[in-house]
Short mmCIF file of C-alpha atoms in Angstrom, two decimals:
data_model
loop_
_atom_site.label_atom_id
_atom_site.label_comp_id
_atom_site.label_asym_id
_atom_site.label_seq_id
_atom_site.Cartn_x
_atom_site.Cartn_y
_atom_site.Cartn_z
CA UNK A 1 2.52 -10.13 -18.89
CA UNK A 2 6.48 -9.55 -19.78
CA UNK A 3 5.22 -6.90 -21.95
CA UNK A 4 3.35 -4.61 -19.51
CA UNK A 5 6.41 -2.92 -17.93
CA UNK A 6 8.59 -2.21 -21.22
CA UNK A 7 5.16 -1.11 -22.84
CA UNK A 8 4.15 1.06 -19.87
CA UNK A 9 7.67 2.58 -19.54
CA UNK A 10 7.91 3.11 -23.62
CA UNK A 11 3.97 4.57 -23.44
CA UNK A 12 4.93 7.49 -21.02
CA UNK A 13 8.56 8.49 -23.00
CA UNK A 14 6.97 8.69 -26.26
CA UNK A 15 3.44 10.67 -25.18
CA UNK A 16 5.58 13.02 -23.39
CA UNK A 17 7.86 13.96 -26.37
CA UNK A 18 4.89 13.76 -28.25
CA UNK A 19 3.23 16.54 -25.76
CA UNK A 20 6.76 18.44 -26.37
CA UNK A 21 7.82 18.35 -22.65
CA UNK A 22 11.62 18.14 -22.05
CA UNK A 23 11.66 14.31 -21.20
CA UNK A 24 15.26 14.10 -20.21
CA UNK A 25 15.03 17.05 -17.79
CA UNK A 26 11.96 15.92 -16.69
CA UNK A 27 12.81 11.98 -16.00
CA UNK A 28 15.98 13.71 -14.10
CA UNK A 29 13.79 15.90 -11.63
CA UNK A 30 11.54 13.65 -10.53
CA UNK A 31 14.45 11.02 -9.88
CA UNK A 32 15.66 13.64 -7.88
CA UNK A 33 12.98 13.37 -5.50
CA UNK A 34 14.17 9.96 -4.69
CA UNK A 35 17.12 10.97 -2.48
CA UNK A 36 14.85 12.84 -0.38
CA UNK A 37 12.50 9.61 0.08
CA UNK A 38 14.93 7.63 0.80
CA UNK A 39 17.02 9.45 3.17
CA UNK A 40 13.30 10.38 4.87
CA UNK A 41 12.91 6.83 4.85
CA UNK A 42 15.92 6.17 6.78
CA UNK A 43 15.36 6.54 10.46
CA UNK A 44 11.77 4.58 10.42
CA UNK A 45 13.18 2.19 8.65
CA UNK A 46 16.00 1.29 10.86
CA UNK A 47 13.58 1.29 13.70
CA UNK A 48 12.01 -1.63 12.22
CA UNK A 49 14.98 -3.58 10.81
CA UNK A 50 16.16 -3.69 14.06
CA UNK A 51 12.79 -4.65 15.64
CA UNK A 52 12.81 -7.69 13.26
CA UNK A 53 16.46 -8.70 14.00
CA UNK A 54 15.96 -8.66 17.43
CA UNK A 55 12.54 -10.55 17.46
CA UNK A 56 14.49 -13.07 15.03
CA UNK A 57 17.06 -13.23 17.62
CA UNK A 58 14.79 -13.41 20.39
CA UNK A 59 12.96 -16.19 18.28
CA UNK A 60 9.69 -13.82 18.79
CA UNK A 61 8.69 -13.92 15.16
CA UNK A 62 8.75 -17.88 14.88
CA UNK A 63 6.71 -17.61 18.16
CA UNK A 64 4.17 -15.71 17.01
CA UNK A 65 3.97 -17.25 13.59
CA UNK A 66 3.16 -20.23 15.80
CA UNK A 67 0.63 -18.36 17.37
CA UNK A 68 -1.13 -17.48 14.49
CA UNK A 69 -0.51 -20.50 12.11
CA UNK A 70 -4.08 -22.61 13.55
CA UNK A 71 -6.24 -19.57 12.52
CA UNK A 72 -4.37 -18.25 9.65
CA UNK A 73 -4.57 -21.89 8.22
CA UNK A 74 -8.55 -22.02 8.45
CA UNK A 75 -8.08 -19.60 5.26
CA UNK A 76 -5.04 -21.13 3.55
CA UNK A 77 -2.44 -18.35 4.86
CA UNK A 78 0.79 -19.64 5.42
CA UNK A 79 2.10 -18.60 8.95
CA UNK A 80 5.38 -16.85 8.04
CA UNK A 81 2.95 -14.36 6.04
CA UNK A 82 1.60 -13.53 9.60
CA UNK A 83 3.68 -10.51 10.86
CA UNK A 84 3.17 -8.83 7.49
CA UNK A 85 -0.54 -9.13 7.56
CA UNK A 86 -0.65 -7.66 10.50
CA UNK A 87 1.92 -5.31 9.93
CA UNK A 88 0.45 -3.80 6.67
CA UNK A 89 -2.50 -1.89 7.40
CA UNK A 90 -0.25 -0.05 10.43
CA UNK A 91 3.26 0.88 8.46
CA UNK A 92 4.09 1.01 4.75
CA UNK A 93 7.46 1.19 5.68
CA UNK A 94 7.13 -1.84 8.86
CA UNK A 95 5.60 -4.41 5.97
CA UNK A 96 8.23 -3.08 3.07
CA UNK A 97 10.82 -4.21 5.37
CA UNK A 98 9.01 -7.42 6.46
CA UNK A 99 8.58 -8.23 2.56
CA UNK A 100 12.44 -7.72 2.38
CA UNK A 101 13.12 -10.42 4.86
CA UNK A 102 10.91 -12.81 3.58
CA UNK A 103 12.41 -12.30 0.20
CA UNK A 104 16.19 -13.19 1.67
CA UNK A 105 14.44 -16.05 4.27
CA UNK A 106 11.99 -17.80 2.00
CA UNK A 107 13.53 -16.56 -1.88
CA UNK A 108 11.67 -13.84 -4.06
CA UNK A 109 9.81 -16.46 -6.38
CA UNK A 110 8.91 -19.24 -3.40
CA UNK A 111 5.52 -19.48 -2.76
CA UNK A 112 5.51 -17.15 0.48
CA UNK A 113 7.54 -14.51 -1.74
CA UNK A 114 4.89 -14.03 -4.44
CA UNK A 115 2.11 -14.06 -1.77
CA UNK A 116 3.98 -11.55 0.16
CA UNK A 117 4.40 -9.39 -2.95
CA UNK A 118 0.84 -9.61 -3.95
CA UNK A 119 -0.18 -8.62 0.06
CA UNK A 120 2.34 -5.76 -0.63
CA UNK A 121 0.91 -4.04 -3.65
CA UNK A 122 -2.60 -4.95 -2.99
CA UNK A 123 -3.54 -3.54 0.08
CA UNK A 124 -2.94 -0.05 1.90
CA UNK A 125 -1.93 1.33 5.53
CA UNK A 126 -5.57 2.45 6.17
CA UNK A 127 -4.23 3.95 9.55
CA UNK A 128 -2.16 6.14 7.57
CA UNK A 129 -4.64 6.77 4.84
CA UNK A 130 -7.58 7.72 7.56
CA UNK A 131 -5.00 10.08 9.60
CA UNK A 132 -3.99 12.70 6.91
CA UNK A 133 -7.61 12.10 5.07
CA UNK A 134 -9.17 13.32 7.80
CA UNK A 135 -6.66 15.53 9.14
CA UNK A 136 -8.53 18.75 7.67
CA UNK A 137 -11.90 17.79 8.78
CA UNK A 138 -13.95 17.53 12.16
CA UNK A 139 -14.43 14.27 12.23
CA UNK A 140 -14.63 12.56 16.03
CA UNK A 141 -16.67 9.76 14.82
CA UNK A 142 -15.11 7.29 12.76
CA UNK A 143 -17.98 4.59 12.96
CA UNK A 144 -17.44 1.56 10.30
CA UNK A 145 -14.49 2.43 8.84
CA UNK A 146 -11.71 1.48 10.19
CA UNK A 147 -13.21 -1.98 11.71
CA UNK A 148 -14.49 -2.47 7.88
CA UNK A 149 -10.88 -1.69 6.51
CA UNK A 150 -8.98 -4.16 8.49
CA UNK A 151 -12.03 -6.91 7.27
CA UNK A 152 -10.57 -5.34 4.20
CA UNK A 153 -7.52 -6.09 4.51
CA UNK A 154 -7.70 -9.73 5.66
CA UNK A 155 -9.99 -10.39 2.61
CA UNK A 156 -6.93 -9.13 0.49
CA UNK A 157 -4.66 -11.50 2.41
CA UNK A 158 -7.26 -14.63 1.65
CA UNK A 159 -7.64 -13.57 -2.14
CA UNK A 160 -3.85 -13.35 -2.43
CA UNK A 161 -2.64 -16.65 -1.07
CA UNK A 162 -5.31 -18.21 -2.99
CA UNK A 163 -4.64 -16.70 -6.22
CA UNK A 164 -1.12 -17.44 -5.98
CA UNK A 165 -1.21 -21.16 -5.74
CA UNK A 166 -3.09 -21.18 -9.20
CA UNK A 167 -1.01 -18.79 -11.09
CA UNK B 1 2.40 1.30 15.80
CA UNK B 2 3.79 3.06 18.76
CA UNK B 3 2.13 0.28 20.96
CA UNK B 4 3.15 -2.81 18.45
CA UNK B 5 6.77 -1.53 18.27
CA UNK B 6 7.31 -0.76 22.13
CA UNK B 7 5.50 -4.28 23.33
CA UNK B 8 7.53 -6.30 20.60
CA UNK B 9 10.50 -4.63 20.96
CA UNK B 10 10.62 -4.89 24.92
CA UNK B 11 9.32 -8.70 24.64
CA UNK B 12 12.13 -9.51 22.68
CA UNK B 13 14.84 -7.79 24.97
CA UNK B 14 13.47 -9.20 27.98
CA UNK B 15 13.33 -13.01 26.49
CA UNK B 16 17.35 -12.32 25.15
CA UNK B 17 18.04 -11.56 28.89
CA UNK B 18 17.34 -15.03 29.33
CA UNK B 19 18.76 -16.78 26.04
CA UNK B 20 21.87 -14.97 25.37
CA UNK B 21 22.23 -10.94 26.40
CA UNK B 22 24.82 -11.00 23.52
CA UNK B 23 22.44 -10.76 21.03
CA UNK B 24 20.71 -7.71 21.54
CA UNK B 25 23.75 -6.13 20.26
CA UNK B 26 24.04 -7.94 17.73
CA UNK B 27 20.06 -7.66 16.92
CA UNK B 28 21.04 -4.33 16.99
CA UNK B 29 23.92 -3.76 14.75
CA UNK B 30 22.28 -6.01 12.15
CA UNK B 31 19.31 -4.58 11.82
CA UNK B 32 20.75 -0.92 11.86
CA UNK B 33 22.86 -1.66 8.70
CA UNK B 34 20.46 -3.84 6.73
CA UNK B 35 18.10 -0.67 6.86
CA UNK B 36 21.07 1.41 5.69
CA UNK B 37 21.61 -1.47 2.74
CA UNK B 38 17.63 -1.85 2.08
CA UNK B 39 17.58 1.86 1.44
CA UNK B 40 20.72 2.23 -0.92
CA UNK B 41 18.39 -0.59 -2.77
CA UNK B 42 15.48 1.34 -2.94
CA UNK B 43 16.91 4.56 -3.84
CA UNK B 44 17.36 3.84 -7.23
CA UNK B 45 14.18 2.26 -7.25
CA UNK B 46 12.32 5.29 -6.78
CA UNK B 47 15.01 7.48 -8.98
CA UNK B 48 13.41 5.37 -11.86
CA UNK B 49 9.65 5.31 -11.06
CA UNK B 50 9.67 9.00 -9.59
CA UNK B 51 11.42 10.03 -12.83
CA UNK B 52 8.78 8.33 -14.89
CA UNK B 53 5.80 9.36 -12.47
CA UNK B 54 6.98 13.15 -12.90
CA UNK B 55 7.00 12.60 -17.07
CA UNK B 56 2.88 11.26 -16.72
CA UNK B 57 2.22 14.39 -14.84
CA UNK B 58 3.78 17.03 -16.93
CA UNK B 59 2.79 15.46 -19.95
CA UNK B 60 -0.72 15.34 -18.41
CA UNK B 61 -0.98 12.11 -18.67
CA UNK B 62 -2.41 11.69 -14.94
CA UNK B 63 -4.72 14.21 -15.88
CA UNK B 64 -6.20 12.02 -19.09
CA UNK B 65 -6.64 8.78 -16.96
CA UNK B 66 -8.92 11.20 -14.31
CA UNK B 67 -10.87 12.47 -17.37
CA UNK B 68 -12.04 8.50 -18.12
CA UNK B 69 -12.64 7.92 -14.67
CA UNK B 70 -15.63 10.23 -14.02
CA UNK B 71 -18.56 8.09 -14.81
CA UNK B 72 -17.26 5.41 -12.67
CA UNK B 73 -16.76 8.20 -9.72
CA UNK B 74 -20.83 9.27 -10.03
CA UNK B 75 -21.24 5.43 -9.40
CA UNK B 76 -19.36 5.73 -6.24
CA UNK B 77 -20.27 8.86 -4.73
CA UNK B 78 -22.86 9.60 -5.84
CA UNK B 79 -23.49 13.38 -7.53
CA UNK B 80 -21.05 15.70 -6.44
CA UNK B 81 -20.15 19.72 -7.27
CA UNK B 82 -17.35 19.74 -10.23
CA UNK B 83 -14.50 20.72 -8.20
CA UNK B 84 -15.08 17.79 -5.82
CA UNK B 85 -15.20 15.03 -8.67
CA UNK B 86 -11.98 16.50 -10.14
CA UNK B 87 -10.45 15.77 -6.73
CA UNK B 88 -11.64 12.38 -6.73
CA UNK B 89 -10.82 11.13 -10.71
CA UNK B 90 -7.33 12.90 -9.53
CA UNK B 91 -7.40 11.09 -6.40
CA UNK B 92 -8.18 7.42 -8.16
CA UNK B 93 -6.07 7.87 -11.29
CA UNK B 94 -3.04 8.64 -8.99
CA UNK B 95 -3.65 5.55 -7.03
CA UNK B 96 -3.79 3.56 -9.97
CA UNK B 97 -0.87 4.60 -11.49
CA UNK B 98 0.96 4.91 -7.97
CA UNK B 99 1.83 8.25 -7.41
CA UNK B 100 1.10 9.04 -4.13
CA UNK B 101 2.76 12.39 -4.28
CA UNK B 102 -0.89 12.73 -6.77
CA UNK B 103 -3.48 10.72 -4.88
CA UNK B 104 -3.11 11.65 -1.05
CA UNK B 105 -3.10 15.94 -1.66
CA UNK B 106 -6.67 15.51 -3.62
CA UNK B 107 -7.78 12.72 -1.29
CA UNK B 108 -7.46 15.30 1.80
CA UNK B 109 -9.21 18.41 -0.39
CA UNK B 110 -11.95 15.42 -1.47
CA UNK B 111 -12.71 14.23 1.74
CA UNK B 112 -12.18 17.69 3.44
CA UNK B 113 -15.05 19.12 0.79
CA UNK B 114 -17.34 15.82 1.22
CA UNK B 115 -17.40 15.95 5.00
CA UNK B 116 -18.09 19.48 5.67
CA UNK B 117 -18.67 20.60 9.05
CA UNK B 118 -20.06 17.01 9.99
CA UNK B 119 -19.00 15.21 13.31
CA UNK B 120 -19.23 12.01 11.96
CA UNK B 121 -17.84 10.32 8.86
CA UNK B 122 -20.17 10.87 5.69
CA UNK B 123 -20.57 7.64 3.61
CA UNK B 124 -18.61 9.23 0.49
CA UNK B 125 -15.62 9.86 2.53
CA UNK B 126 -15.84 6.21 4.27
CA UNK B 127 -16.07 4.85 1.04
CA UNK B 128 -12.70 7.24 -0.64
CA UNK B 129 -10.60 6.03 2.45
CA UNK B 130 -11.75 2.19 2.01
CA UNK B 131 -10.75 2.78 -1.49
CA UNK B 132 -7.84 4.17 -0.92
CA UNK B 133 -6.42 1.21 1.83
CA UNK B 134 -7.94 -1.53 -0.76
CA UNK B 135 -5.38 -0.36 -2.66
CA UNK B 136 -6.13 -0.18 -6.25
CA UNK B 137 -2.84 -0.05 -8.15
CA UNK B 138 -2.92 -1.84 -11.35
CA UNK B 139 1.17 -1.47 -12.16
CA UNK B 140 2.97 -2.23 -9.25
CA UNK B 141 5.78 -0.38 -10.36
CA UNK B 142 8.40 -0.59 -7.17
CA UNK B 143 7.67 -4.03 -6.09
CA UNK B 144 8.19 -4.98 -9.13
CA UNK B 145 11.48 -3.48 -9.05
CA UNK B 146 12.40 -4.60 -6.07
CA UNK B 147 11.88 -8.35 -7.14
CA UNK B 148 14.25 -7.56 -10.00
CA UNK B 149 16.94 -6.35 -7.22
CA UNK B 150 16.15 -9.83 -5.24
CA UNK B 151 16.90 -11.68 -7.95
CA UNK B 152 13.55 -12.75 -9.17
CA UNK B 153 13.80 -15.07 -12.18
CA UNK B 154 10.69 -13.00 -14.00
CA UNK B 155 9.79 -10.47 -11.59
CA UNK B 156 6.07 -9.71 -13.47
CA UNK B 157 5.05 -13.16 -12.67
CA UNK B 158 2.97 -11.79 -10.24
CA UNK B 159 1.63 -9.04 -12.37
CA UNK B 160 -1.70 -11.15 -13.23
CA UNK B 161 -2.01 -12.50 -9.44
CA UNK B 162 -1.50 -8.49 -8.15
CA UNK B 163 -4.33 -7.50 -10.88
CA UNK B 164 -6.81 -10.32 -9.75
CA UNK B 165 -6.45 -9.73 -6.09
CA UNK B 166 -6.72 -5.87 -6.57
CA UNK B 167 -9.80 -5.42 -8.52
CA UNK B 168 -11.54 -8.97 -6.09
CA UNK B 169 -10.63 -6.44 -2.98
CA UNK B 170 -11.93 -3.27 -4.57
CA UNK B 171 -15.35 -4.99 -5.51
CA UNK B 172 -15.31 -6.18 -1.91
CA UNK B 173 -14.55 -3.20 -0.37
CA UNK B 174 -17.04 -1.11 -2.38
CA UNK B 175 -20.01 -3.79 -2.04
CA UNK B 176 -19.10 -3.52 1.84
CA UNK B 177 -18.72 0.09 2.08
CA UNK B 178 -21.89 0.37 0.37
CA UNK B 179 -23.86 -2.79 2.54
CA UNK B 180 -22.94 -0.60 5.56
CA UNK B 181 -23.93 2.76 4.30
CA UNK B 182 -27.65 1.41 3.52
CA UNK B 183 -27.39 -0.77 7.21
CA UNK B 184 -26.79 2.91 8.64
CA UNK B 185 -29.36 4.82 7.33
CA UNK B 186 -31.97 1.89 7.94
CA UNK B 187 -30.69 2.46 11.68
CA UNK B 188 -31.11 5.70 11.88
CA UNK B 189 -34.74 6.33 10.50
CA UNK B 190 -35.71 4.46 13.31
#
């Protein structure tokens, strides 16, 4: 698995040199684009950093953690995973920043921080994604889709906890 | 999120009142500059994978990965015109590479084609956005990244777990997309 990245990243140099596009220049403008991202990033993301600090000062999170631990346990999800669960399917940027607190609360390669990084990449905001999908088309009727997403989504959740305490 | 961030962000004023008024300033400050400090993190993050994301497109790379995908996409949707299962291979081989800057531009020409002038949601595009949320990145290229910057001790260690969980959900989410299409039409022959 160690290989995949350096393989990957070695893959897309060489094919385009190979297709005789100007890979330097290239790499260089689309790193560009990065300072746009992140400074459109910015303001949402301080929003919720300083949602979670106060709930963490306000001992909110723990609370509902709590809340959620007897039901998230039926399906072997640890309780400090609950705000991001619930958080992911809403915000890309809300459960990148709850990932980032569990990685400095819990530690990147815990147990909670490899099931939170599998949550991450595995699942999508499907508010998000049904919004601008649909944003060009006359839809009023949304019928199974969203409700069917979110059972979506929890499945992910269940797969991902599970998977992680074998490899 | 409007309603999640306003009730959670009022509950947890209103409870400080009580505990200690002191901290919502603090709450404040420190989550204001661990944004600022998250995103200095991430921009080089996304210098890297943008930079690399821009060389698959140019060289046509994403292009390649949408020619493979078409068989696959009849399977899904169904027959569709040409233009409309470009859109989609596009749409798919952009997700699983990660470039949204690829994937959500064809997704809204796919699904604006598929619908039509229909009211309500046409199977095809139900199934392209439960696709789409299920997430079906095989590389997760920033997380992985990001790891690195937390000081994972071998950040792909949850490369195989990420693949496993992906492709479990996307069989899921297709089976289901599909169970509820055929539970539909039963309903409405009736």
């Amino acid at each position: 698995m160690i290989y995949i990245v350096p393989i990957f990243v070695l893959f897309v140099f060489l094919y385009g040199a190979f297709k005789k596009v100007n890979v330097f220049k290239t790499f260089c403008a689309g790193a560009y684009k990065s300072i746009d991202l992140s400074f459109n990033l910015l303001p949402t993301l301080v929003a919720i950093f300083v949602l979670l600090a106060l709930m963490s000062q306000a001992k909110i999170d723990v609370f509902l953690a709590n809340l959620c631990a007897p039901i998230l346990q039926i399906f072997g999800i640890d309780k400090n995973l609950a705000m991001l669960i619930m958080l992911r399917p809403f915000s890309g940027s809300a459960s990148l920043a709850m990932v980032e607190s569990i990685y400095t609360n819990f530690g990147v390669d815990s147990y909670i921080g490899r099931c939170a990084s599998v949550i991450m990449s595995s699942s999508d905001t499907l508010l998000y994604i049904s919004a601008i999908y649909l944003s060009k088309t006359k839809v009023k009727k949304l019928g199974y889709t969203l409700p069917l997403g979110f059972l979506i989504a929890i499945f992910s959740s269940i797969v991902a906890c599970f998977v992680c305490k074998f490899i | 999120m409007n309603a999640i961030f306003l009730s959670l962000i009022v509950a947890s004023i209103v409870s400080l009142l009580f505990t200690g008024p002191q901290k919502v300033l603090i709450g404040l400050n420190d989550g204001a500059s661990k944004a600022l400090s998250f995103s200095l993190y991430m921009l080089p993050i996304y210098a890297i994978w943008l930079g690399i994301l821009e060389l698959m497109e140019k060289s046509k790379l994403t292009e390649k990965l949408a020619k493979l995908l078409k068989p696959f996409i009849r399977f899904l949707f169904g027959k569709q015109d040409e233009t409309t299962e470009n859109l989609l291979a596009q749409n798919i081989a952009g997700n699983l590479i990660g470039v949204g800057g690829v994937a959500t531009p064809s997704g809204i020409e796919a699904c604006t084609l598929m619908q039509k002038e229909n009211v309500q949601v046409v199977p095809q595009v139900a199934m392209l956005i439960l696709l789409n949320s299920s997430s079906l990145q095989i590389v997760p290229t920033t997380l992985l990244s990001l790891r690195q910057t937390y000081g994972s001790t071998n950040p792909s260690n949850i490369l195989a777990p990420c693949l496993i969980t992906s492709l479990l959900t996307t069989i899921f989410a297709v089976f289901m997309a599909k169970f509820f299409e055929k539970i539909k039409q039963k309903r409405s022959k009736r």
